[in-house]
Every structure is written in structure tokens, then in C-alpha cells.
PDB file of C-alpha atoms in Angstrom:
ATOM      1  CA  MET P 300      -0.016   0.042   0.100  1.00 41.00           C
ATOM      2  CA  LYS P 301       1.280   3.332  -0.943  1.00 41.00           C
ATOM      3  CA  THR P 302       1.697   5.987   1.570  1.00 42.00           C
ATOM      4  CA  THR P 303       1.741   9.608   0.872  1.00 42.00           C
ATOM      5  CA  ARG P 304       4.265  12.270   2.126  1.00 39.00           C
ATOM      6  CA  ARG P 305       1.288  13.936   4.037  1.00 42.00           C
ATOM      7  CA  LYS P 306       0.012  10.553   5.455  1.00 42.00           C
ATOM      8  CA  PHE P 307       3.655   9.902   6.509  1.00 35.00           C
ATOM      9  CA  LEU P 308       4.111  13.375   8.293  1.00 39.00           C
ATOM     10  CA  LYS P 309       1.136  12.984  10.190  1.00 41.00           C
ATOM     11  CA  SER P 310       1.491   9.797  11.384  1.00 42.00           C
ATOM     12  CA  GLY P 311       5.233  10.772  12.083  1.00 42.00           C
ATOM     13  CA  ALA P 312       3.995  13.816  14.358  1.00 41.00           C
ATOM     14  CA  ALA P 313       1.311  11.626  15.759  1.00 40.00           C
ATOM     15  CA  LEU P 314       4.011   9.162  16.895  1.00 36.00           C
ATOM     16  CA  ALA P 315       6.183  11.890  18.015  1.00 39.00           C
ATOM     17  CA  THR P 316       3.586  13.170  20.242  1.00 38.00           C
ATOM     18  CA  ILE P 317       3.126   9.782  21.765  1.00 34.00           C
ATOM     19  CA  ALA P 318       6.784   9.095  22.105  1.00 37.00           C
ATOM     20  CA  SER P 319       6.758  12.475  24.031  1.00 38.00           C
ATOM     21  CA  ILE P 320       3.807  11.714  26.526  1.00 39.00           C
ATOM     22  CA  ASN P 321       5.692   8.369  27.112  1.00 38.00           C
ATOM     23  CA  THR P 322       9.157  10.110  27.607  1.00 36.00           C
ATOM     24  CA  GLY P 323       7.599  12.391  30.138  1.00 39.00           C
ATOM     25  CA  MET P 324       5.753   9.681  32.069  1.00 47.00           C
ATOM     26  CA  ALA P 325       8.830   7.947  32.239  1.00 45.00           C
ATOM     27  CA  GLY P 326      10.772  10.703  33.784  1.00 44.00           C
ATOM     28  CA  GLN P 327      13.402  10.882  31.097  1.00 46.00           C
ATOM     29  CA  SER P 328      12.823  14.466  29.748  1.00 64.00           C
ATOM     30  CA  LYS P 329       9.657  16.080  30.175  1.00 87.00           C
ATOM     31  CA  VAL P 330       8.567  17.239  33.550  1.00 94.00           C
ATOM     32  CA  ILE P 331       4.684  16.510  34.021  1.00 95.00           C
ATOM     33  CA  LYS P 332       3.247  19.649  36.027  1.00 96.00           C
ATOM     34  CA  PRO P 333       0.867  20.709  37.417  1.00 98.00           C
ATOM     35  CA  ILE P 334      -0.082  17.353  39.269  1.00 98.00           C
ATOM     36  CA  VAL P 335      -2.148  16.614  42.247  1.00 98.00           C
ATOM     37  CA  VAL P 336      -2.564  13.115  43.801  1.00 98.00           C
ATOM     38  CA  SER P 337      -4.460  12.282  46.765  1.00 98.00           C
ATOM     39  CA  THR P 338      -5.380   9.163  48.872  1.00 97.00           C
ATOM     40  CA  TRP P 339      -8.633   6.807  48.525  1.00 96.00           C
ATOM     41  CA  ASN P 340     -11.983   7.352  46.718  1.00 95.00           C
ATOM     42  CA  PHE P 341     -12.757  10.876  47.962  1.00 95.00           C
ATOM     43  CA  GLY P 342      -9.390  12.002  46.177  1.00 97.00           C
ATOM     44  CA  ILE P 343     -11.513  12.488  43.075  1.00 98.00           C
ATOM     45  CA  GLY P 344     -13.423  15.259  44.481  1.00 98.00           C
ATOM     46  CA  ALA P 345     -10.450  16.770  46.628  1.00 98.00           C
ATOM     47  CA  ASN P 346      -8.412  16.946  43.382  1.00 98.00           C
ATOM     48  CA  ALA P 347     -11.221  18.494  41.278  1.00 98.00           C
ATOM     49  CA  GLU P 348     -10.863  21.571  43.866  1.00 98.00           C
ATOM     50  CA  ALA P 349      -7.237  21.485  43.840  1.00 98.00           C
ATOM     51  CA  TRP P 350      -7.105  21.484  40.072  1.00 98.00           C
ATOM     52  CA  LYS P 351      -9.184  24.712  40.084  1.00 98.00           C
ATOM     53  CA  THR P 352      -5.846  26.397  41.691  1.00 98.00           C
ATOM     54  CA  LEU P 353      -3.440  24.318  39.650  1.00 98.00           C
ATOM     55  CA  SER P 354      -4.858  24.844  36.302  1.00 98.00           C
ATOM     56  CA  THR P 355      -4.840  28.692  36.465  1.00 98.00           C
ATOM     57  CA  GLY P 356      -1.451  29.049  37.814  1.00 98.00           C
ATOM     58  CA  GLY P 357      -1.979  29.018  41.590  1.00 98.00           C
ATOM     59  CA  LYS P 358       0.203  27.761  44.087  1.00 98.00           C
ATOM     60  CA  ALA P 359       0.349  24.062  45.197  1.00 98.00           C
ATOM     61  CA  LEU P 360      -0.035  25.047  48.752  1.00 98.00           C
ATOM     62  CA  ASP P 361      -3.410  26.950  47.988  1.00 98.00           C
ATOM     63  CA  ALA P 362      -4.359  23.797  45.952  1.00 99.00           C
ATOM     64  CA  VAL P 363      -3.923  21.239  48.856  1.00 98.00           C
ATOM     65  CA  GLU P 364      -5.514  23.490  51.603  1.00 98.00           C
ATOM     66  CA  ALA P 365      -8.593  23.718  48.870  1.00 98.00           C
ATOM     67  CA  GLY P 366      -8.618  20.240  47.820  1.00 98.00           C
ATOM     68  CA  VAL P 367      -8.656  18.537  51.564  1.00 98.00           C
ATOM     69  CA  GLN P 368     -11.437  20.960  52.379  1.00 98.00           C
ATOM     70  CA  ILE P 369     -14.006  19.149  50.434  1.00 98.00           C
ATOM     71  CA  PRO P 370     -13.769  15.857  52.358  1.00 96.00           C
ATOM     72  CA  GLU P 371     -13.204  17.743  55.745  1.00 97.00           C
ATOM     73  CA  GLY P 372     -16.820  19.339  55.171  1.00 97.00           C
ATOM     74  CA  ASP P 373     -18.698  16.408  53.765  1.00 95.00           C
ATOM     75  CA  PRO P 374     -21.048  15.090  56.519  1.00 94.00           C
ATOM     76  CA  LYS P 375     -21.047  11.904  54.833  1.00 92.00           C
ATOM     77  CA  GLU P 376     -17.493  11.111  55.142  1.00 91.00           C
ATOM     78  CA  SER P 377     -17.089   9.240  58.345  1.00 89.00           C
ATOM     79  CA  SER P 378     -13.130   9.531  58.798  1.00 90.00           C
ATOM     80  CA  VAL P 379     -12.151  13.238  57.843  1.00 94.00           C
ATOM     81  CA  GLY P 380     -13.633  16.337  59.742  1.00 95.00           C
ATOM     82  CA  LEU P 381     -17.430  16.934  59.751  1.00 94.00           C
ATOM     83  CA  GLY P 382     -19.108  13.627  60.210  1.00 91.00           C
ATOM     84  CA  GLY P 383     -15.737  11.805  61.436  1.00 93.00           C
ATOM     85  CA  ARG P 384     -16.463   9.039  63.709  1.00 94.00           C
ATOM     86  CA  PRO P 385     -15.759   9.979  67.410  1.00 95.00           C
ATOM     87  CA  ASP P 386     -13.432   8.492  69.945  1.00 95.00           C
ATOM     88  CA  ARG P 387     -14.651   5.916  72.559  1.00 95.00           C
ATOM     89  CA  ASP P 388     -15.915   8.837  74.540  1.00 96.00           C
ATOM     90  CA  GLY P 389     -17.926  10.035  71.812  1.00 96.00           C
ATOM     91  CA  ARG P 390     -15.793  13.027  71.063  1.00 97.00           C
ATOM     92  CA  VAL P 391     -14.780  13.860  67.447  1.00 97.00           C
ATOM     93  CA  THR P 392     -11.094  14.993  67.717  1.00 97.00           C
ATOM     94  CA  LEU P 393      -9.383  16.100  64.292  1.00 98.00           C
ATOM     95  CA  ASP P 394      -5.527  16.005  63.344  1.00 98.00           C
ATOM     96  CA  ALA P 395      -4.025  17.794  60.343  1.00 98.00           C
ATOM     97  CA  CYS P 396      -0.735  19.127  59.082  1.00 98.00           C
ATOM     98  CA  ILE P 397       0.205  21.269  55.782  1.00 99.00           C
ATOM     99  CA  MET P 398       3.809  21.698  54.414  1.00 99.00           C
ATOM    100  CA  ASP P 399       5.057  23.940  51.355  1.00 98.00           C
ATOM    101  CA  GLU P 400       8.038  24.285  49.406  1.00 98.00           C
ATOM    102  CA  LEU P 401       9.816  26.432  51.847  1.00 98.00           C
ATOM    103  CA  SER P 402       9.821  23.570  54.406  1.00 98.00           C
ATOM    104  CA  ARG P 403       7.391  25.635  56.288  1.00 98.00           C
ATOM    105  CA  CYS P 404       4.908  23.567  58.301  1.00 98.00           C
ATOM    106  CA  GLY P 405       1.956  23.757  60.466  1.00 98.00           C
ATOM    107  CA  SER P 406      -0.052  20.963  62.398  1.00 98.00           C
ATOM    108  CA  VAL P 407      -2.845  20.749  64.733  1.00 98.00           C
ATOM    109  CA  ALA P 408      -3.956  17.501  66.784  1.00 98.00           C
ATOM    110  CA  CYS P 409      -6.770  16.590  68.830  1.00 98.00           C
ATOM    111  CA  LEU P 410      -8.764  19.760  67.903  1.00 98.00           C
ATOM    112  CA  GLU P 411     -12.329  19.680  68.549  1.00 98.00           C
ATOM    113  CA  HIS P 412     -15.504  21.867  67.102  1.00 98.00           C
ATOM    114  CA  ILE P 413     -13.492  23.353  63.953  1.00 98.00           C
ATOM    115  CA  VAL P 414     -14.538  21.824  60.608  1.00 98.00           C
ATOM    116  CA  HIS P 415     -11.319  22.582  58.608  1.00 98.00           C
ATOM    117  CA  PRO P 416      -8.390  21.739  61.080  1.00 98.00           C
ATOM    118  CA  ILE P 417      -6.282  21.896  57.693  1.00 98.00           C
ATOM    119  CA  SER P 418      -6.908  25.937  57.788  1.00 98.00           C
ATOM    120  CA  VAL P 419      -5.968  25.989  61.234  1.00 98.00           C
ATOM    121  CA  ALA P 420      -2.926  24.235  60.772  1.00 99.00           C
ATOM    122  CA  ARG P 421      -2.029  26.498  58.062  1.00 98.00           C
ATOM    123  CA  LYS P 422      -2.489  29.689  60.324  1.00 98.00           C
ATOM    124  CA  VAL P 423      -0.256  27.521  62.819  1.00 98.00           C
ATOM    125  CA  MET P 424       2.550  27.728  60.009  1.00 98.00           C
ATOM    126  CA  GLU P 425       1.808  31.493  59.058  1.00 98.00           C
ATOM    127  CA  LEU P 426       1.278  33.335  62.363  1.00 98.00           C
ATOM    128  CA  THR P 427       3.167  31.402  65.102  1.00 98.00           C
ATOM    129  CA  PRO P 428       6.646  30.331  65.736  1.00 98.00           C
ATOM    130  CA  HIS P 429       5.564  26.869  66.269  1.00 98.00           C
ATOM    131  CA  VAL P 430       4.828  23.828  64.126  1.00 98.00           C
ATOM    132  CA  MET P 431       2.143  22.027  66.384  1.00 98.00           C
ATOM    133  CA  LEU P 432      -0.672  23.031  68.494  1.00 98.00           C
ATOM    134  CA  VAL P 433      -2.773  20.300  70.385  1.00 98.00           C
ATOM    135  CA  GLY P 434      -6.064  20.041  72.433  1.00 98.00           C
ATOM    136  CA  ASP P 435      -7.543  23.011  74.056  1.00 98.00           C
ATOM    137  CA  GLY P 436      -4.684  25.177  72.844  1.00 98.00           C
ATOM    138  CA  ALA P 437      -5.397  24.588  69.254  1.00 98.00           C
ATOM    139  CA  LEU P 438      -9.033  25.084  69.793  1.00 98.00           C
ATOM    140  CA  GLN P 439      -8.424  28.799  71.367  1.00 98.00           C
ATOM    141  CA  PHE P 440      -5.881  29.601  68.598  1.00 98.00           C
ATOM    142  CA  ALA P 441      -8.376  28.745  65.874  1.00 98.00           C
ATOM    143  CA  LEU P 442     -11.295  30.645  67.615  1.00 98.00           C
ATOM    144  CA  ALA P 443      -9.073  33.641  68.174  1.00 98.00           C
ATOM    145  CA  ASN P 444      -8.144  33.651  64.430  1.00 98.00           C
ATOM    146  CA  GLY P 445     -12.214  33.838  63.325  1.00 98.00           C
ATOM    147  CA  PHE P 446     -13.012  29.983  63.240  1.00 98.00           C
ATOM    148  CA  LYS P 447     -16.391  29.096  64.084  1.00 98.00           C
ATOM    149  CA  LYS P 448     -16.964  26.343  66.839  1.00 98.00           C
ATOM    150  CA  GLU P 449     -19.513  23.813  65.729  1.00 97.00           C
ATOM    151  CA  ASN P 450     -20.733  20.263  66.802  1.00 96.00           C
ATOM    152  CA  LEU P 451     -18.934  17.901  64.507  1.00 97.00           C
ATOM    153  CA  LEU P 452     -20.692  14.768  65.897  1.00 96.00           C
ATOM    154  CA  THR P 453     -23.518  14.332  63.007  1.00 95.00           C
ATOM    155  CA  ALA P 454     -26.586  11.926  63.962  1.00 96.00           C
ATOM    156  CA  ASP P 455     -25.196   9.006  61.957  1.00 94.00           C
ATOM    157  CA  SER P 456     -22.017   9.227  63.654  1.00 94.00           C
ATOM    158  CA  GLU P 457     -23.637   9.492  67.048  1.00 96.00           C
ATOM    159  CA  LYS P 458     -25.859   6.844  66.099  1.00 95.00           C
ATOM    160  CA  ALA P 459     -22.698   4.404  64.786  1.00 93.00           C
ATOM    161  CA  TRP P 460     -20.841   5.359  68.182  1.00 94.00           C
ATOM    162  CA  LYS P 461     -23.855   4.333  70.317  1.00 95.00           C
ATOM    163  CA  GLU P 462     -24.332   1.081  68.603  1.00 95.00           C
ATOM    164  CA  TRP P 463     -20.260   0.292  68.919  1.00 93.00           C
ATOM    165  CA  LEU P 464     -20.812   1.193  72.851  1.00 94.00           C
ATOM    166  CA  LYS P 465     -22.995  -2.099  73.253  1.00 93.00           C
ATOM    167  CA  LYS P 466     -19.746  -4.394  72.871  1.00 90.00           C
ATOM    168  CA  SER P 467     -16.828  -1.738  72.862  1.00 88.00           C
ATOM    169  CA  GLU P 468     -14.665  -3.832  70.832  1.00 82.00           C
ATOM    170  CA  TYR P 469     -11.787  -2.028  69.092  1.00 76.00           C
ATOM    171  CA  LYS P 470     -11.192  -4.050  66.008  1.00 68.00           C
ATOM    172  CA  PRO P 471     -10.499  -1.464  63.082  1.00 59.00           C
ATOM    173  CA  VAL P 472     -11.253  -3.181  59.407  1.00 57.00           C
ATOM    174  CA  ALA P 473      -8.555  -2.730  56.920  1.00 56.00           C
ATOM    175  CA  ASN P 474      -9.517  -0.557  54.075  1.00 56.00           C
ATOM    176  CA  ILE P 475     -12.814   0.681  55.787  1.00 50.00           C
ATOM    177  CA  GLU P 476     -11.969   2.355  59.259  1.00 46.00           C
ATOM    178  CA  ASN P 477      -8.260   2.457  58.795  1.00 42.00           C
ATOM    179  CA  HIS P 478      -8.784   4.501  55.587  1.00 51.00           C
ATOM    180  CA  ASP P 479      -9.114   7.555  58.082  1.00 66.00           C
ATOM    181  CA  THR P 480      -7.114   9.955  56.069  1.00 90.00           C
ATOM    182  CA  ILE P 481      -7.127  12.045  53.158  1.00 96.00           C
ATOM    183  CA  GLY P 482      -3.477  12.933  52.272  1.00 98.00           C
ATOM    184  CA  MET P 483      -2.780  15.238  49.085  1.00 98.00           C
ATOM    185  CA  VAL P 484       0.665  16.320  47.564  1.00 98.00           C
ATOM    186  CA  ALA P 485       0.505  18.389  44.515  1.00 98.00           C
ATOM    187  CA  MET P 486       3.387  20.292  42.372  1.00 98.00           C
ATOM    188  CA  ASP P 487       2.416  23.511  40.714  1.00 98.00           C
ATOM    189  CA  ALA P 488       3.214  25.183  37.443  1.00 98.00           C
ATOM    190  CA  ALA P 489       6.229  26.588  38.661  1.00 98.00           C
ATOM    191  CA  GLY P 490       7.782  23.198  39.893  1.00 98.00           C
ATOM    192  CA  ASN P 491       6.969  24.029  43.705  1.00 98.00           C
ATOM    193  CA  VAL P 492       5.518  20.981  45.991  1.00 98.00           C
ATOM    194  CA  SER P 493       3.166  21.088  48.974  1.00 99.00           C
ATOM    195  CA  GLY P 494       1.030  18.736  50.580  1.00 98.00           C
ATOM    196  CA  ALA P 495      -1.379  18.386  53.282  1.00 98.00           C
ATOM    197  CA  CYS P 496      -3.079  15.824  55.235  1.00 98.00           C
ATOM    198  CA  THR P 497      -6.247  15.716  57.429  1.00 98.00           C
ATOM    199  CA  THR P 498      -8.002  12.942  59.316  1.00 97.00           C
ATOM    200  CA  SER P 499     -10.513  12.387  62.208  1.00 95.00           C
ATOM    201  CA  GLY P 500      -8.279   9.486  63.179  1.00 93.00           C
ATOM    202  CA  MET P 501      -9.110   5.895  64.111  1.00 92.00           C
ATOM    203  CA  ALA P 502     -12.914   5.262  65.019  1.00 91.00           C
ATOM    204  CA  TYR P 503     -13.467   4.790  68.928  1.00 93.00           C
ATOM    205  CA  LYS P 504      -9.807   5.395  69.548  1.00 94.00           C
ATOM    206  CA  MET P 505      -8.726   6.407  73.166  1.00 94.00           C
ATOM    207  CA  HIS P 506      -9.670  10.217  73.813  1.00 96.00           C
ATOM    208  CA  GLY P 507      -6.267  12.088  73.195  1.00 97.00           C
ATOM    209  CA  ARG P 508      -5.030   9.321  70.537  1.00 96.00           C
ATOM    210  CA  VAL P 509      -2.854  10.811  67.734  1.00 97.00           C
ATOM    211  CA  GLY P 510      -1.864   9.036  65.002  1.00 95.00           C
ATOM    212  CA  ASP P 511       0.722   9.834  61.996  1.00 97.00           C
ATOM    213  CA  SER P 512      -1.416  12.117  60.060  1.00 97.00           C
ATOM    214  CA  PRO P 513      -0.517  15.593  61.979  1.00 98.00           C
ATOM    215  CA  ILE P 514       3.143  14.507  62.282  1.00 98.00           C
ATOM    216  CA  ILE P 515       5.613  15.943  59.888  1.00 98.00           C
ATOM    217  CA  GLY P 516       7.724  13.483  58.668  1.00 98.00           C
ATOM    218  CA  ALA P 517       5.381  10.560  59.443  1.00 98.00           C
ATOM    219  CA  GLY P 518       1.969  11.495  57.590  1.00 98.00           C
ATOM    220  CA  LEU P 519       3.075  14.003  55.374  1.00 98.00           C
ATOM    221  CA  PHE P 520       6.960  15.231  54.271  1.00 99.00           C
ATOM    222  CA  VAL P 521       7.570  17.907  51.505  1.00 98.00           C
ATOM    223  CA  ASP P 522      11.148  18.528  50.003  1.00 98.00           C
ATOM    224  CA  ASN P 523      11.412  20.752  47.246  1.00 98.00           C
ATOM    225  CA  GLU P 524      14.549  19.370  45.981  1.00 98.00           C
ATOM    226  CA  ALA P 525      13.096  15.609  45.727  1.00 98.00           C
ATOM    227  CA  GLY P 526       9.524  15.636  46.039  1.00 98.00           C
ATOM    228  CA  ALA P 527       6.506  14.818  48.539  1.00 98.00           C
ATOM    229  CA  ALA P 528       5.064  11.976  50.027  1.00 99.00           C
ATOM    230  CA  THR P 529       1.947  11.209  52.423  1.00 98.00           C
ATOM    231  CA  SER P 530       0.385   8.185  54.005  1.00 98.00           C
ATOM    232  CA  THR P 531      -2.707   6.444  55.487  1.00 96.00           C
ATOM    233  CA  GLY P 532      -3.566   3.435  57.383  1.00 94.00           C
ATOM    234  CA  VAL P 533      -2.856   2.771  61.185  1.00 94.00           C
ATOM    235  CA  GLY P 534      -0.446   5.528  61.766  1.00 95.00           C
ATOM    236  CA  GLU P 535       1.169   3.953  64.724  1.00 95.00           C
ATOM    237  CA  GLU P 536       3.077   1.728  62.278  1.00 96.00           C
ATOM    238  CA  VAL P 537       4.016   4.787  59.968  1.00 97.00           C
ATOM    239  CA  ILE P 538       5.382   6.811  62.904  1.00 98.00           C
ATOM    240  CA  ARG P 539       7.740   3.960  63.831  1.00 98.00           C
ATOM    241  CA  ILE P 540       9.563   4.331  60.677  1.00 98.00           C
ATOM    242  CA  VAL P 541       8.977   8.146  60.143  1.00 98.00           C
ATOM    243  CA  GLY P 542       7.387   6.649  56.906  1.00 98.00           C
ATOM    244  CA  SER P 543       6.665   9.967  54.536  1.00 98.00           C
ATOM    245  CA  HIS P 544      10.123  11.326  55.440  1.00 98.00           C
ATOM    246  CA  LEU P 545      11.554   7.918  54.572  1.00 98.00           C
ATOM    247  CA  VAL P 546       9.988   7.866  51.100  1.00 98.00           C
ATOM    248  CA  VAL P 547      11.167  11.588  50.226  1.00 98.00           C
ATOM    249  CA  GLU P 548      14.522  10.586  51.059  1.00 98.00           C
ATOM    250  CA  LEU P 549      14.230   7.518  48.857  1.00 98.00           C
ATOM    251  CA  LEU P 550      13.004   9.841  46.335  1.00 98.00           C
ATOM    252  CA  ARG P 551      16.388  12.039  46.693  1.00 98.00           C
ATOM    253  CA  GLN P 552      18.192   8.834  46.221  1.00 98.00           C
ATOM    254  CA  GLY P 553      16.477   8.271  42.730  1.00 98.00           C
ATOM    255  CA  LEU P 554      13.923   5.877  43.159  1.00 98.00           C
ATOM    256  CA  ALA P 555      10.815   6.188  41.432  1.00 98.00           C
ATOM    257  CA  PRO P 556       7.790   6.966  43.609  1.00 98.00           C
ATOM    258  CA  GLU P 557       6.045   3.415  43.615  1.00 98.00           C
ATOM    259  CA  ASP P 558       9.609   1.884  44.370  1.00 98.00           C
ATOM    260  CA  ALA P 559      10.268   4.231  47.139  1.00 98.00           C
ATOM    261  CA  CYS P 560       6.746   3.710  48.967  1.00 98.00           C
ATOM    262  CA  LYS P 561       7.461  -0.045  48.466  1.00 98.00           C
ATOM    263  CA  LYS P 562      10.541   0.222  50.235  1.00 98.00           C
ATOM    264  CA  ALA P 563       8.712   2.082  53.268  1.00 98.00           C
ATOM    265  CA  VAL P 564       5.960  -0.659  52.995  1.00 98.00           C
ATOM    266  CA  GLU P 565       8.634  -3.474  53.338  1.00 98.00           C
ATOM    267  CA  ARG P 566      10.216  -1.460  56.232  1.00 98.00           C
ATOM    268  CA  ILE P 567       6.965  -2.121  58.125  1.00 98.00           C
ATOM    269  CA  VAL P 568       6.376  -5.664  57.127  1.00 98.00           C
ATOM    270  CA  ARG P 569      10.128  -6.267  58.884  1.00 97.00           C
ATOM    271  CA  ASN P 570       9.487  -4.515  61.908  1.00 94.00           C
ATOM    272  CA  GLN P 571       6.047  -5.858  62.265  1.00 91.00           C
ATOM    273  CA  PRO P 572       6.048  -9.099  60.207  1.00 91.00           C
ATOM    274  CA  GLY P 573       2.773 -10.863  62.229  1.00 89.00           C
ATOM    275  CA  LYS P 574       0.955  -7.603  62.745  1.00 91.00           C
ATOM    276  CA  SER P 575       1.499  -6.116  59.149  1.00 93.00           C
ATOM    277  CA  LYS P 576      -0.804  -8.876  57.867  1.00 93.00           C
ATOM    278  CA  GLU P 577      -3.642  -7.714  59.787  1.00 92.00           C
ATOM    279  CA  ILE P 578      -3.542  -4.179  59.165  1.00 93.00           C
ATOM    280  CA  GLN P 579      -3.390  -1.586  56.291  1.00 94.00           C
ATOM    281  CA  VAL P 580      -0.837   1.157  55.652  1.00 96.00           C
ATOM    282  CA  GLY P 581      -0.347   2.838  52.329  1.00 97.00           C
ATOM    283  CA  PHE P 582       1.951   5.550  50.841  1.00 98.00           C
ATOM    284  CA  LEU P 583       1.523   7.877  48.195  1.00 98.00           C
ATOM    285  CA  ALA P 584       4.426  10.116  46.639  1.00 98.00           C
ATOM    286  CA  ILE P 585       5.328  12.379  43.628  1.00 98.00           C
ATOM    287  CA  ASN P 586       8.917  13.373  42.471  1.00 98.00           C
ATOM    288  CA  LYS P 587      10.061  16.594  41.052  1.00 98.00           C
ATOM    289  CA  LYS P 588       9.578  15.128  37.603  1.00 97.00           C
ATOM    290  CA  GLY P 589       5.924  14.810  38.229  1.00 97.00           C
ATOM    291  CA  GLU P 590       6.117  11.063  38.170  1.00 98.00           C
ATOM    292  CA  HIS P 591       3.665   9.623  40.886  1.00 98.00           C
ATOM    293  CA  GLY P 592       3.318   6.252  42.448  1.00 98.00           C
ATOM    294  CA  ALA P 593       1.610   4.366  45.475  1.00 98.00           C
ATOM    295  CA  TYR P 594       2.339   1.085  47.327  1.00 98.00           C
ATOM    296  CA  ALA P 595       0.188  -0.390  50.342  1.00 98.00           C
ATOM    297  CA  LEU P 596       0.509  -3.484  52.607  1.00 97.00           C
ATOM    298  CA  ARG P 597      -2.464  -5.096  51.332  1.00 96.00           C
ATOM    299  CA  LYS P 598      -5.111  -4.513  48.385  1.00 96.00           C
ATOM    300  CA  GLY P 599      -7.701  -1.971  48.407  1.00 95.00           C
ATOM    301  CA  PHE P 600      -5.659   1.209  48.651  1.00 96.00           C
ATOM    302  CA  THR P 601      -6.714   3.586  45.926  1.00 96.00           C
ATOM    303  CA  TYR P 602      -5.503   6.846  45.146  1.00 97.00           C
ATOM    304  CA  ALA P 603      -6.512   9.440  42.773  1.00 98.00           C
ATOM    305  CA  VAL P 604      -4.198  11.554  40.122  1.00 98.00           C
ATOM    306  CA  TYR P 605      -4.879  14.798  38.271  1.00 98.00           C
ATOM    307  CA  SER P 606      -2.530  16.382  35.671  1.00 98.00           C
ATOM    308  CA  GLU P 607      -2.774  17.244  31.894  1.00 94.00           C
ATOM    309  CA  LEU P 608      -2.121  13.733  30.845  1.00 95.00           C
ATOM    310  CA  ILE P 609      -4.374  11.933  33.440  1.00 96.00           C
ATOM    311  CA  PRO P 610      -7.886  13.862  33.969  1.00 94.00           C
ATOM    312  CA  ASN P 611      -8.678  12.887  37.544  1.00 98.00           C
ATOM    313  CA  LYS P 612      -8.263   9.009  37.451  1.00 97.00           C
ATOM    314  CA  LEU P 613      -8.548   6.393  40.364  1.00 98.00           C
ATOM    315  CA  PHE P 614      -5.823   3.756  40.630  1.00 98.00           C
ATOM    316  CA  GLU P 615      -5.400   0.923  42.930  1.00 97.00           C
ATOM    317  CA  ALA P 616      -2.149   0.665  44.235  1.00 98.00           C
ATOM    318  CA  ALA P 617       0.317  -2.483  44.065  1.00 98.00           C
ATOM    319  CA  SER P 618       0.820  -4.077  47.332  1.00 98.00           C
ATOM    320  CA  TYR P 619       2.822  -6.395  49.459  1.00 98.00           C
ATOM    321  CA  TYR P 620       0.622  -8.856  50.350  1.00 97.00           C
ATOM    322  CA  ASN P 621      -2.083 -10.387  47.459  1.00 95.00           C
ATOM    323  CA  PHE P 622      -4.992 -10.109  49.675  1.00 93.00           C
TER     324      PHE P 622
END
């Protein structure tokens, strides 16, 4: 069959375009930016909100704050913000942290009555010399800065808590009560990276329990030279290995995001070989090339990606255990 010069040029251009996209995805030349990635199915809605900022040239810091506010303010989400499951005393306590490309960071833990703890964390970062405020101190700071005090215990959450009280058994189910966090990391058009992480913590936890989510280096870490990572699942195991910091340091050494996340998961398995089969932990990361990746202890960890090449798609992470 004859191939005309015009057809040849067209096909050549098409192949060149495909090659360019593939090269970018492989991280060999083109940097994919902006990009935002976030944990679990509710990451789709969160990413959509973040993309409004990123797609118009806005900062990654503003994008991640706006993005995670979506599940924080949704009363139907039982593991983040308003509507979050309470602790065993019936109190909804929230944890959050935020970090930008300048290594500025802010965090709140065991915060009650405030729908958007991520925004309080940002105020801690911007208005105080501290990194973390907790409990009543965090609440007083929030109120002093214009945040409204609200009842976070919805009717559905209260009903579930009262049902739980009948047996008071604390046995979190992997990928259900354990997916208690939205972690989001993003790179903007300027190539700067930021991240946010927010949660209501494990359902029916001991009052005062704080997991990895508000701890810089555990639930979230950002380094503008290497990339960013966040985590979800049983926070105690993430804290033991300072998981998100570990992932970012592995990115710095040149590992691809999924490989870096996998190394962190493997360390948890080595530390807790028996326990690791019964829980879920997942890591999610991006590097400065705009590559993304995730890895979990077990199947079921989903995450959402939004870039010009991937228009807000949900993925399931690879896992160490095949169950």
C-alpha cells in the first residue's frame, strides 16, 4: 500500500506526540506539571477542587488546602472532619498538617469543634513560631483567628458510636475504618511542591490518641528538591518508621515514587511481620519530574491522580500482600 508524504508526516507527528508523552511519564525528559495526587476514592472530589487552583497557575499550597477541605466539610465522610467517627468517649477530635516548598509547616492535633483543621494548621504555620498546637490550645488559637465553633458529631456518627458502645470492641477493619485520612501532595506550574493531610483518626480510639496524620515526617513530608509523600492507614506503624520522610529520602536517592513507597512498606513488614498481615498502611508520592506512585501493605488502597495527561483518574496501588 502506498503511503503519501502527507500521511507519513501526519503519522510521524502522531508517533512523536505519543513518544513525547511516554518519555514524560517515564521521567526521561519532560516534567509533568502541574499534578495533584491524593488518597482514597474521595481524592477524586478533592483533586477536582485542587485543580481549579493548579490549572490557573496557582500555588500548590493553596491547591492542597482547598482540595482536602472538600472531604473535611462533607458530613457523609466518616473518617475526615465533619461527620468523622468519634473517639470512645463520643468526642470528634481532628488532626491535620500542611507543608510547603520552603519547608514551612503547621499542624494541629486532637482539635475539636472546627470543621477545617487543615486551615487552622496553615494558620499555625503562618502566624506562630511553632509547628504544632494540640487540644484546647489549638481550639483557642482557632477561635482567636476567626474559626467558628461547631458540633462535629452528626446524627449518623452518633448512632454508629452508640451501637459500638454495646460491645466496645476496638477492631479496625482494613480499608474501612483504617482509611481514616486524606493525604494530598501537589506540584504547581512553577515546579513547587506542597502537601496536606487531615483526618478524624481511628474510629473509637482512646481519647487523646494521635496517629501519623498531623506529624511532619510521618503522615506528610515535602522537600522541594526531591518531592513529597503522604500516608494512610494505621498511623502507629507509620510513626515507627517516620514513613513519609523515608519515602522522600528514597526519592532523593533516585528511586521512582512507587519503588520508594514499596521500600517503606517493606520496612513496616520487617518491623512487624505478624501484625502487618492484619492492618493496612499505604504510601503515596510524587517526585520533581511529576511522576507519581503508591504502594500498600494489602490490596484495596486507592488513590486519585490529576494532571494534563491524567484527567482525575482513580488507581489501585500495588501491594505487598495479595489479599
